[in-house]
PDB file of C-alpha atoms in Angstrom:
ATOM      1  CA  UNK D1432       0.000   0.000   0.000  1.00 52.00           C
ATOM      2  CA  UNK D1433       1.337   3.773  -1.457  1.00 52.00           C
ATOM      3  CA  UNK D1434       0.350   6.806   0.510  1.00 61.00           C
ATOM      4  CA  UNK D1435       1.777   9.177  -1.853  1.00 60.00           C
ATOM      5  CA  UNK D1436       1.289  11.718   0.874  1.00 65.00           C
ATOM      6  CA  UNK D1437       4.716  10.459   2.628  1.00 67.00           C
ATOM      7  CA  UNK D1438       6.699  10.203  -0.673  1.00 64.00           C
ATOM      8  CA  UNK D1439       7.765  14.255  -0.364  1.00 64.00           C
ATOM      9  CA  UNK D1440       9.224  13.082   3.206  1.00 67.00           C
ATOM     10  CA  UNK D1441      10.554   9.755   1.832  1.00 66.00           C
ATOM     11  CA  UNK D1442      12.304  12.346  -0.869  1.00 67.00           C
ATOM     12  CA  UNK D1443      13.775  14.537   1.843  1.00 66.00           C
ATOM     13  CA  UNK D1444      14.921  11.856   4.095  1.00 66.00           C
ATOM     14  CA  UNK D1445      16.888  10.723   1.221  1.00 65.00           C
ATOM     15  CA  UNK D1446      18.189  13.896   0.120  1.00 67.00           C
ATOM     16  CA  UNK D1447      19.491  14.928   3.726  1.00 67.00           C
ATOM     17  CA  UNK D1448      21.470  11.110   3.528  1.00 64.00           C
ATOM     18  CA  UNK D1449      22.761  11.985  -0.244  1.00 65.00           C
ATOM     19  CA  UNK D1450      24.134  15.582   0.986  1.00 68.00           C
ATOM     20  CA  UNK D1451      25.521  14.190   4.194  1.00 67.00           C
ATOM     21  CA  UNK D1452      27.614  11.108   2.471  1.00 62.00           C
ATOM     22  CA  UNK D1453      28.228  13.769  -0.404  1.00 63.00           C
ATOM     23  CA  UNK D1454      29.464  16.713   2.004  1.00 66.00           C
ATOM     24  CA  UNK D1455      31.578  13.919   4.040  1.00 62.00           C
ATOM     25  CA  UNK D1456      33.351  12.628   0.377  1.00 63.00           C
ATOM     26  CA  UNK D1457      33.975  16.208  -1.330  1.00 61.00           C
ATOM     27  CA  UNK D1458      34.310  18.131   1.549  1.00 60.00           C
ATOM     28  CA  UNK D1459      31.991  21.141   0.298  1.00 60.00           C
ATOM     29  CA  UNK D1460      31.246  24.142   2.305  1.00 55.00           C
ATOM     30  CA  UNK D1461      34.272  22.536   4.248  1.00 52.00           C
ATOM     31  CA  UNK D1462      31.601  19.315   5.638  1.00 51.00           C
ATOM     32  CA  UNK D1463      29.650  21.573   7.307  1.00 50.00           C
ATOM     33  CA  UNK D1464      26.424  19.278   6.130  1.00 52.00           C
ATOM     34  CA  UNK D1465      28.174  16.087   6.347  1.00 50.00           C
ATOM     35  CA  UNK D1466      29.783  14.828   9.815  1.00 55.00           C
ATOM     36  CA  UNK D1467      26.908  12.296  10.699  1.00 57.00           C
ATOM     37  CA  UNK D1468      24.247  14.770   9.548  1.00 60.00           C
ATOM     38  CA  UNK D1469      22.797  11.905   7.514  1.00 62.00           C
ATOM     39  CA  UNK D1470      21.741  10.318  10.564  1.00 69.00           C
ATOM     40  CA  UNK D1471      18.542  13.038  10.769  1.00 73.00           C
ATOM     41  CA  UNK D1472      17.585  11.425   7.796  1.00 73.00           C
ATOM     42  CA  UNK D1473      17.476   7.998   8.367  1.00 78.00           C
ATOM     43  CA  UNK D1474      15.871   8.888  11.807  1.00 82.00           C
ATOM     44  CA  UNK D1475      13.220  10.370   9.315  1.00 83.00           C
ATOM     45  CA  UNK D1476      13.480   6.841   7.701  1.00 84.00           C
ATOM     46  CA  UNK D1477      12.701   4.846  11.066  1.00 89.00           C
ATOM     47  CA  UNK D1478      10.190   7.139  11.809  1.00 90.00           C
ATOM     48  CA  UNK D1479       8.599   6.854   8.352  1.00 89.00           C
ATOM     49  CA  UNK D1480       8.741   2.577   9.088  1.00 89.00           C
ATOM     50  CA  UNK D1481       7.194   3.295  12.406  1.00 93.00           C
ATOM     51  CA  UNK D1482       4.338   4.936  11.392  1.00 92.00           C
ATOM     52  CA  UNK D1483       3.574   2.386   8.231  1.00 89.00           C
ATOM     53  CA  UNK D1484       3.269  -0.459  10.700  1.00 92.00           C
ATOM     54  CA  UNK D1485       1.158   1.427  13.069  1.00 93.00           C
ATOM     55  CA  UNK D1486      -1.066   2.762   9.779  1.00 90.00           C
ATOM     56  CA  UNK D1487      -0.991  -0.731   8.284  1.00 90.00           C
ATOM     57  CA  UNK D1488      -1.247  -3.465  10.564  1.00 94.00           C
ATOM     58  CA  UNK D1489      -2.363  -1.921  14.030  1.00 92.00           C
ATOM     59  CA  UNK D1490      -6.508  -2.059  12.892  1.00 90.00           C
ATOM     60  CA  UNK D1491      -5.859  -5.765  12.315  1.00 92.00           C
ATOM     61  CA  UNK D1492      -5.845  -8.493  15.006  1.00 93.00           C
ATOM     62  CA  UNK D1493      -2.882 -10.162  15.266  1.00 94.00           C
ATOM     63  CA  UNK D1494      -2.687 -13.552  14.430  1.00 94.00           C
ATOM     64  CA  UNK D1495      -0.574 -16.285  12.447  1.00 93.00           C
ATOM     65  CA  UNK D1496      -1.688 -15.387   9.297  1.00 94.00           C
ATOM     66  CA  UNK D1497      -1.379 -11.277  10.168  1.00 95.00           C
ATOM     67  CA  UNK D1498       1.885 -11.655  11.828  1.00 95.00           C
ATOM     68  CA  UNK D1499       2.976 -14.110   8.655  1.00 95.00           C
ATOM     69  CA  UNK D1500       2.115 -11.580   6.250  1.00 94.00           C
ATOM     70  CA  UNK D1501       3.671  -8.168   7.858  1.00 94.00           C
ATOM     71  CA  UNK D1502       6.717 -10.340   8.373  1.00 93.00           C
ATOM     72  CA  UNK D1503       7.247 -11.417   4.290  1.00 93.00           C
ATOM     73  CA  UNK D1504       6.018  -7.873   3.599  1.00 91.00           C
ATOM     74  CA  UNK D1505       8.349  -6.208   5.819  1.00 89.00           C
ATOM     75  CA  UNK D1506      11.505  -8.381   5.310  1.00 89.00           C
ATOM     76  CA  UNK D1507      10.945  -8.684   1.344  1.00 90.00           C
ATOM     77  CA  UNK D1508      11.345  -4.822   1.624  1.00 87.00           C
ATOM     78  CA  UNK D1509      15.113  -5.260   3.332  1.00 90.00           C
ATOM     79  CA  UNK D1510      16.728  -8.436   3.644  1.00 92.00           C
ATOM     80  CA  UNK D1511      17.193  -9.515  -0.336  1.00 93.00           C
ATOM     81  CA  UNK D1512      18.805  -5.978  -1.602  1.00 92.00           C
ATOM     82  CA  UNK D1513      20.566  -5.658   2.102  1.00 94.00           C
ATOM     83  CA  UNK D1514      21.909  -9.939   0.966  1.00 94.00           C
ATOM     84  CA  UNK D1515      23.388  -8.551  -2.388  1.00 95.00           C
ATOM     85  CA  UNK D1516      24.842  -5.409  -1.317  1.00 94.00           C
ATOM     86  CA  UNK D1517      26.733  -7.705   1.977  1.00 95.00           C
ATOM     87  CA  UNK D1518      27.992 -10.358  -0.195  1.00 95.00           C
ATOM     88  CA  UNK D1519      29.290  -8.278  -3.077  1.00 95.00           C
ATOM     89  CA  UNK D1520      31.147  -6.492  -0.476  1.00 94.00           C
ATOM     90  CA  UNK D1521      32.826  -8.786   0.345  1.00 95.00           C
ATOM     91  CA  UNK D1522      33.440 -10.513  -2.442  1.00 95.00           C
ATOM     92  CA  UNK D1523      35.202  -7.277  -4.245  1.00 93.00           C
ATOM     93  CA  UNK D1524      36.989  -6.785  -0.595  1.00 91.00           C
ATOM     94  CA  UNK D1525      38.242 -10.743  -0.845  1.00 90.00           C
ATOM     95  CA  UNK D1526      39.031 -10.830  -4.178  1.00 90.00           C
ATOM     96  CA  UNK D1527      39.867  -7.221  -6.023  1.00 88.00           C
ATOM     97  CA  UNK D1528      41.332  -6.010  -2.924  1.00 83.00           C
ATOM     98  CA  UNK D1529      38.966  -2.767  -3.267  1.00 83.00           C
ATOM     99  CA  UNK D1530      36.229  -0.780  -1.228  1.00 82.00           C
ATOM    100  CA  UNK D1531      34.063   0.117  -3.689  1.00 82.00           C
ATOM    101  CA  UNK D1532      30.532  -0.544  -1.940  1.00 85.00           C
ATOM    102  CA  UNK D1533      31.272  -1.552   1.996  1.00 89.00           C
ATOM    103  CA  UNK D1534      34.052  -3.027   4.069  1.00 89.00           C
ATOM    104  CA  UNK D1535      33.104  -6.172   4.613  1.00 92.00           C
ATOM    105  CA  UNK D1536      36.580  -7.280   4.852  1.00 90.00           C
ATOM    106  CA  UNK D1537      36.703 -11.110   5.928  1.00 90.00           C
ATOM    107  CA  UNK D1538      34.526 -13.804   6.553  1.00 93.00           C
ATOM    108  CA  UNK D1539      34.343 -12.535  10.529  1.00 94.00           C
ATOM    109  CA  UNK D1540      32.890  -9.295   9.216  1.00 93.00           C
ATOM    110  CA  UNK D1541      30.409 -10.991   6.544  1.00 94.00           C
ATOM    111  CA  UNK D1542      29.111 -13.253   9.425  1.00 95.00           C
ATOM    112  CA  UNK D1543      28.232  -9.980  11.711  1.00 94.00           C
ATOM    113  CA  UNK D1544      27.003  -7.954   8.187  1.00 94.00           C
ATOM    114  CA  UNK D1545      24.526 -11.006   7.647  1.00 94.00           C
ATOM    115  CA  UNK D1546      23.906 -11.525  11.598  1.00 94.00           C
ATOM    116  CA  UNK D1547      22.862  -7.867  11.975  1.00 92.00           C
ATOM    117  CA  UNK D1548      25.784  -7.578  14.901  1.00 92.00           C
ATOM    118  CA  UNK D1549      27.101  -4.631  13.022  1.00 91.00           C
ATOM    119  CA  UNK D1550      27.289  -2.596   9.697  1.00 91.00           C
ATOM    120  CA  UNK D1551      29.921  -0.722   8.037  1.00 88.00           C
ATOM    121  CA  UNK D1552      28.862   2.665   6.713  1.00 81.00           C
ATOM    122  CA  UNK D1553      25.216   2.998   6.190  1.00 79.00           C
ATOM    123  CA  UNK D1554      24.469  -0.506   6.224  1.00 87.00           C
ATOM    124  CA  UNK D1555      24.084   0.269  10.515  1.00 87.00           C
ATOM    125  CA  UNK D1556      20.442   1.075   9.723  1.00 87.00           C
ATOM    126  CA  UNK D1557      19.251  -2.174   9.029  1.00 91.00           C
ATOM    127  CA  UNK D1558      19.949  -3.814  12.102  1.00 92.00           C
ATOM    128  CA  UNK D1559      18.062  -1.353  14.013  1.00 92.00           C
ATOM    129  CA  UNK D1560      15.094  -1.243  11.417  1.00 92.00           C
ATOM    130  CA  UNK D1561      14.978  -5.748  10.876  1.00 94.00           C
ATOM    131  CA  UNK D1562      15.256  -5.424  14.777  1.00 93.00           C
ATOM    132  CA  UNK D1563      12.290  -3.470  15.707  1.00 94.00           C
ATOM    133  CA  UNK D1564      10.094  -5.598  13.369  1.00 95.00           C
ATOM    134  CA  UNK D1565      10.240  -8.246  15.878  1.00 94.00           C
ATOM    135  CA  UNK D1566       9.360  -5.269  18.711  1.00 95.00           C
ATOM    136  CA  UNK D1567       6.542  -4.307  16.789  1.00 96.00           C
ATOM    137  CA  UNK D1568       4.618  -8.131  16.774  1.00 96.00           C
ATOM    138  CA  UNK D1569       5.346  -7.743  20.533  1.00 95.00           C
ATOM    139  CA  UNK D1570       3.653  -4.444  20.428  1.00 96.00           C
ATOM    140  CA  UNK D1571       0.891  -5.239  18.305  1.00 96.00           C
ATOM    141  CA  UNK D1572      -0.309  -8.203  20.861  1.00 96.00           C
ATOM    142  CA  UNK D1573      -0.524  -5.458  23.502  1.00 96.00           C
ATOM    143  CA  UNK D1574      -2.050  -3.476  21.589  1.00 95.00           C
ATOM    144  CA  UNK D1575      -4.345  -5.843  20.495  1.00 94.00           C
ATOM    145  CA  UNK D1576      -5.457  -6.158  24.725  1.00 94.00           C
ATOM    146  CA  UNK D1577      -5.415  -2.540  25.543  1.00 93.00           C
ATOM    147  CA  UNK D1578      -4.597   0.328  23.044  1.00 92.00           C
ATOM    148  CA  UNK D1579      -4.295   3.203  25.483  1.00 91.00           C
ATOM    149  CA  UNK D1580      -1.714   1.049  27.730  1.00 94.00           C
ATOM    150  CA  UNK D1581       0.928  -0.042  25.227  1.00 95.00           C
ATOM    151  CA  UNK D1582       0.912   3.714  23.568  1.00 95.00           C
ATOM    152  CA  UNK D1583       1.290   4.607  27.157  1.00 96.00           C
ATOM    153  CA  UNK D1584       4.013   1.946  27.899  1.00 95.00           C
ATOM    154  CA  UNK D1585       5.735   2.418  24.718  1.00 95.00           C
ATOM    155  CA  UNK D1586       5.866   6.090  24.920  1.00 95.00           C
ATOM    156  CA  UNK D1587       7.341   5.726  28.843  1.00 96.00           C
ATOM    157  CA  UNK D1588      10.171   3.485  27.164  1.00 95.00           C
ATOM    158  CA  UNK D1589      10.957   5.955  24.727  1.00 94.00           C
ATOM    159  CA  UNK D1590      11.362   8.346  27.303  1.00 95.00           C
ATOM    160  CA  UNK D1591      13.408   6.011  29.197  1.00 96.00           C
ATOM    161  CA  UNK D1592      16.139   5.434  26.488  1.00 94.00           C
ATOM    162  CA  UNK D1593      16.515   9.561  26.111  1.00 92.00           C
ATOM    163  CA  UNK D1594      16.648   9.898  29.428  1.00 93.00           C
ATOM    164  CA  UNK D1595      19.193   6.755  29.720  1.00 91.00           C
ATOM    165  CA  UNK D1596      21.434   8.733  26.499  1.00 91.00           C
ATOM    166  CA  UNK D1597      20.359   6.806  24.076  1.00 87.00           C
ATOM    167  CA  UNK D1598      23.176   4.606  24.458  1.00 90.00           C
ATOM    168  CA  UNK D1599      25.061   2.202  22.265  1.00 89.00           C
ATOM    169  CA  UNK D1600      26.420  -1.077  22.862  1.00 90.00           C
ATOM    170  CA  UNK D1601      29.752  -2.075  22.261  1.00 91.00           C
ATOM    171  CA  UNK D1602      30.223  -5.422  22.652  1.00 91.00           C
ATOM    172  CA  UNK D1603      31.798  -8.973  21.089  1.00 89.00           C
ATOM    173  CA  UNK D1604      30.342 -12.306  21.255  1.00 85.00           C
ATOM    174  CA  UNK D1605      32.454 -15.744  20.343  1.00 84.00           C
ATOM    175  CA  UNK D1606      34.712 -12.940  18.437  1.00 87.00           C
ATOM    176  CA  UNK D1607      32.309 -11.334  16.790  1.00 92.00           C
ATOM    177  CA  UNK D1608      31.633  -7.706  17.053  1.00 93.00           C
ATOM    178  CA  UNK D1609      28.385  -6.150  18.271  1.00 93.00           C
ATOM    179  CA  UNK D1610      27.492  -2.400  17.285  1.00 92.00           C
ATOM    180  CA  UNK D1611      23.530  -2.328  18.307  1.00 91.00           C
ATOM    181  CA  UNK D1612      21.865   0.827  17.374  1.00 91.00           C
ATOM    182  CA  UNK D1613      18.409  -0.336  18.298  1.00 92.00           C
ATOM    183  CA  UNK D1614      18.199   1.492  21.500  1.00 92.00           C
ATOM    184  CA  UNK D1615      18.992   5.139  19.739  1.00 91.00           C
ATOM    185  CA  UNK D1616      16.351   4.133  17.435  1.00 92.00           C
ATOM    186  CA  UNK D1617      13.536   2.997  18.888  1.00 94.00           C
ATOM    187  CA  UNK D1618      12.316   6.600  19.901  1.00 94.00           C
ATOM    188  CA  UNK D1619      12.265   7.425  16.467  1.00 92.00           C
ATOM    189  CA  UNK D1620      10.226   4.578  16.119  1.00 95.00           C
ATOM    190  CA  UNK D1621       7.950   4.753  18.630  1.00 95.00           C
ATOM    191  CA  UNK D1622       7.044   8.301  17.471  1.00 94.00           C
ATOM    192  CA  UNK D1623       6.201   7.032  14.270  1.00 94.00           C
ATOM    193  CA  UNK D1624       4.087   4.481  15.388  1.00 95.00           C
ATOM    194  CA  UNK D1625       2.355   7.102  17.551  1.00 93.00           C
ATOM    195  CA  UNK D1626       1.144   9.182  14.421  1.00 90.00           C
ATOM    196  CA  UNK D1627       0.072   5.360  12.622  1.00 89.00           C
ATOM    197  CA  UNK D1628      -1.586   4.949  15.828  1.00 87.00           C
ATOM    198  CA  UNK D1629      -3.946   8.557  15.680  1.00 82.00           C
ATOM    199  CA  UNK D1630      -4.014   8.309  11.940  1.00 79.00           C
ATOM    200  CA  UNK D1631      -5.488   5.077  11.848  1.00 67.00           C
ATOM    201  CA  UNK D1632      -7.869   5.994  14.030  1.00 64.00           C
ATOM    202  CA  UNK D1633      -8.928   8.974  12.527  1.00 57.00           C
ATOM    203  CA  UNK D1634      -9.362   6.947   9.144  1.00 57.00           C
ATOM    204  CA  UNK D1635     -11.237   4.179  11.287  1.00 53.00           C
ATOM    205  CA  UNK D1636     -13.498   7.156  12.261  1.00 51.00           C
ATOM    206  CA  UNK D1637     -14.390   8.639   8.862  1.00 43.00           C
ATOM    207  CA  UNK D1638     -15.568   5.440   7.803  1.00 48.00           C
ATOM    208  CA  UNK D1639     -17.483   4.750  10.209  1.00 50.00           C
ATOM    209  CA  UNK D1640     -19.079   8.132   9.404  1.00 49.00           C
ATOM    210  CA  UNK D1641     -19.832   7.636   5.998  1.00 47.00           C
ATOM    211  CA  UNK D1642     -21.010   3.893   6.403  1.00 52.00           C
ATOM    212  CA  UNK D1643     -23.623   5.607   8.507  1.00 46.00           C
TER     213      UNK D1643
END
């Protein structure tokens, strides 16, 4: 499902990244808009995911065949492209010796690429955004018991994690780096699914209005 209302945001969500990566290559106006500023943009980007999963799937009960479906249509959107873009990094790393996409440099750093542990570059985002899918079907069974409590709960842990800094963690498993994002994220997130949340409801409402 298109609302073509949020493709002028999807456009400048993109276009903040593009300048940022740009500005951080080139160096213009001396990287003033570069230096992580792409990061607004994919916070636009989580926000953006949060709210279609609220919009979507929140006026549905969820169920096997519910939860089935927003998984395929949620992972089909990230995993195959994020598969291609992993494994020809590191094939041109392993065999040409170059960085022309990502540094995936070794079978060590494919195996946290493909285990969402960590991501070079801009491939960070997807761990965060494959993460909170599974988040979401925990929030959606709340939500499917008591709407007003897990907005309420979910906004108090969003509040939480800012008040906690947002942090990071650093950490290594059986050798194997871990860079998790998801905790800076999932305000962004939660925000997102906030405005799904009210405009779902207001849709819900104006068609109740007009079937009567």
């Amino acid at each position: 499902m298109e609302i073509r209302n949020l493709n002028s945001v999807r456009a400048l969500a993109v276009f903040v990244v593009i300048v940022s990566h740009y500005s951080n290559v080139i160096g213009i106006f001396h990287g003033v808009l570069g230096h992580g500023g792409g990061q607004f943009g994919v916070m636009l980007f989580f926000m953006l995911s949060g709210f279609l999963m609220a919009y979507l799937y929140l006026s549905q009960k969820p169920s096997k065949e519910t939860i089935s479906a927003f998984a395929r249509a949620r992972i089909g959107r990230v995993i195959p492209l994020f598969l291609v873009v992993v494994v020809i990094s590191f094939l041109e790393r392993t065999f040409l010796g170059t960085k022309l996409f990502y540094d995936v440099n070794g079978p060590t750093s494919l195996v946290e690429h493909l285990l969402l542990l960590k991501g070079d570059d801009a491939l960070w985002s997807i761990g965060p955004e494959i993460q909170f899918y599974l988040l979401f079907v925990v929030f959606w069974l709340a939500y499917s018991f008591s709407r007003k409590y897990a907005i309420l709960i979910a906004s108090l842990v969003g509040l939480l994690i800012l008040g906690l800094g947002s942090p990071v963690i650093h950490s290594d498993f059986l050798n194997l780096e871990i860079d998790c994002y998801l905790l800076p994220s999932i305000p962004y997130f939660i925000v997102g699914i906030i405005f799904g949340h009210r405009s779902e409801e207001h849709t819900s409402e104006l068609q109740s209005q007009f079937r009567i």
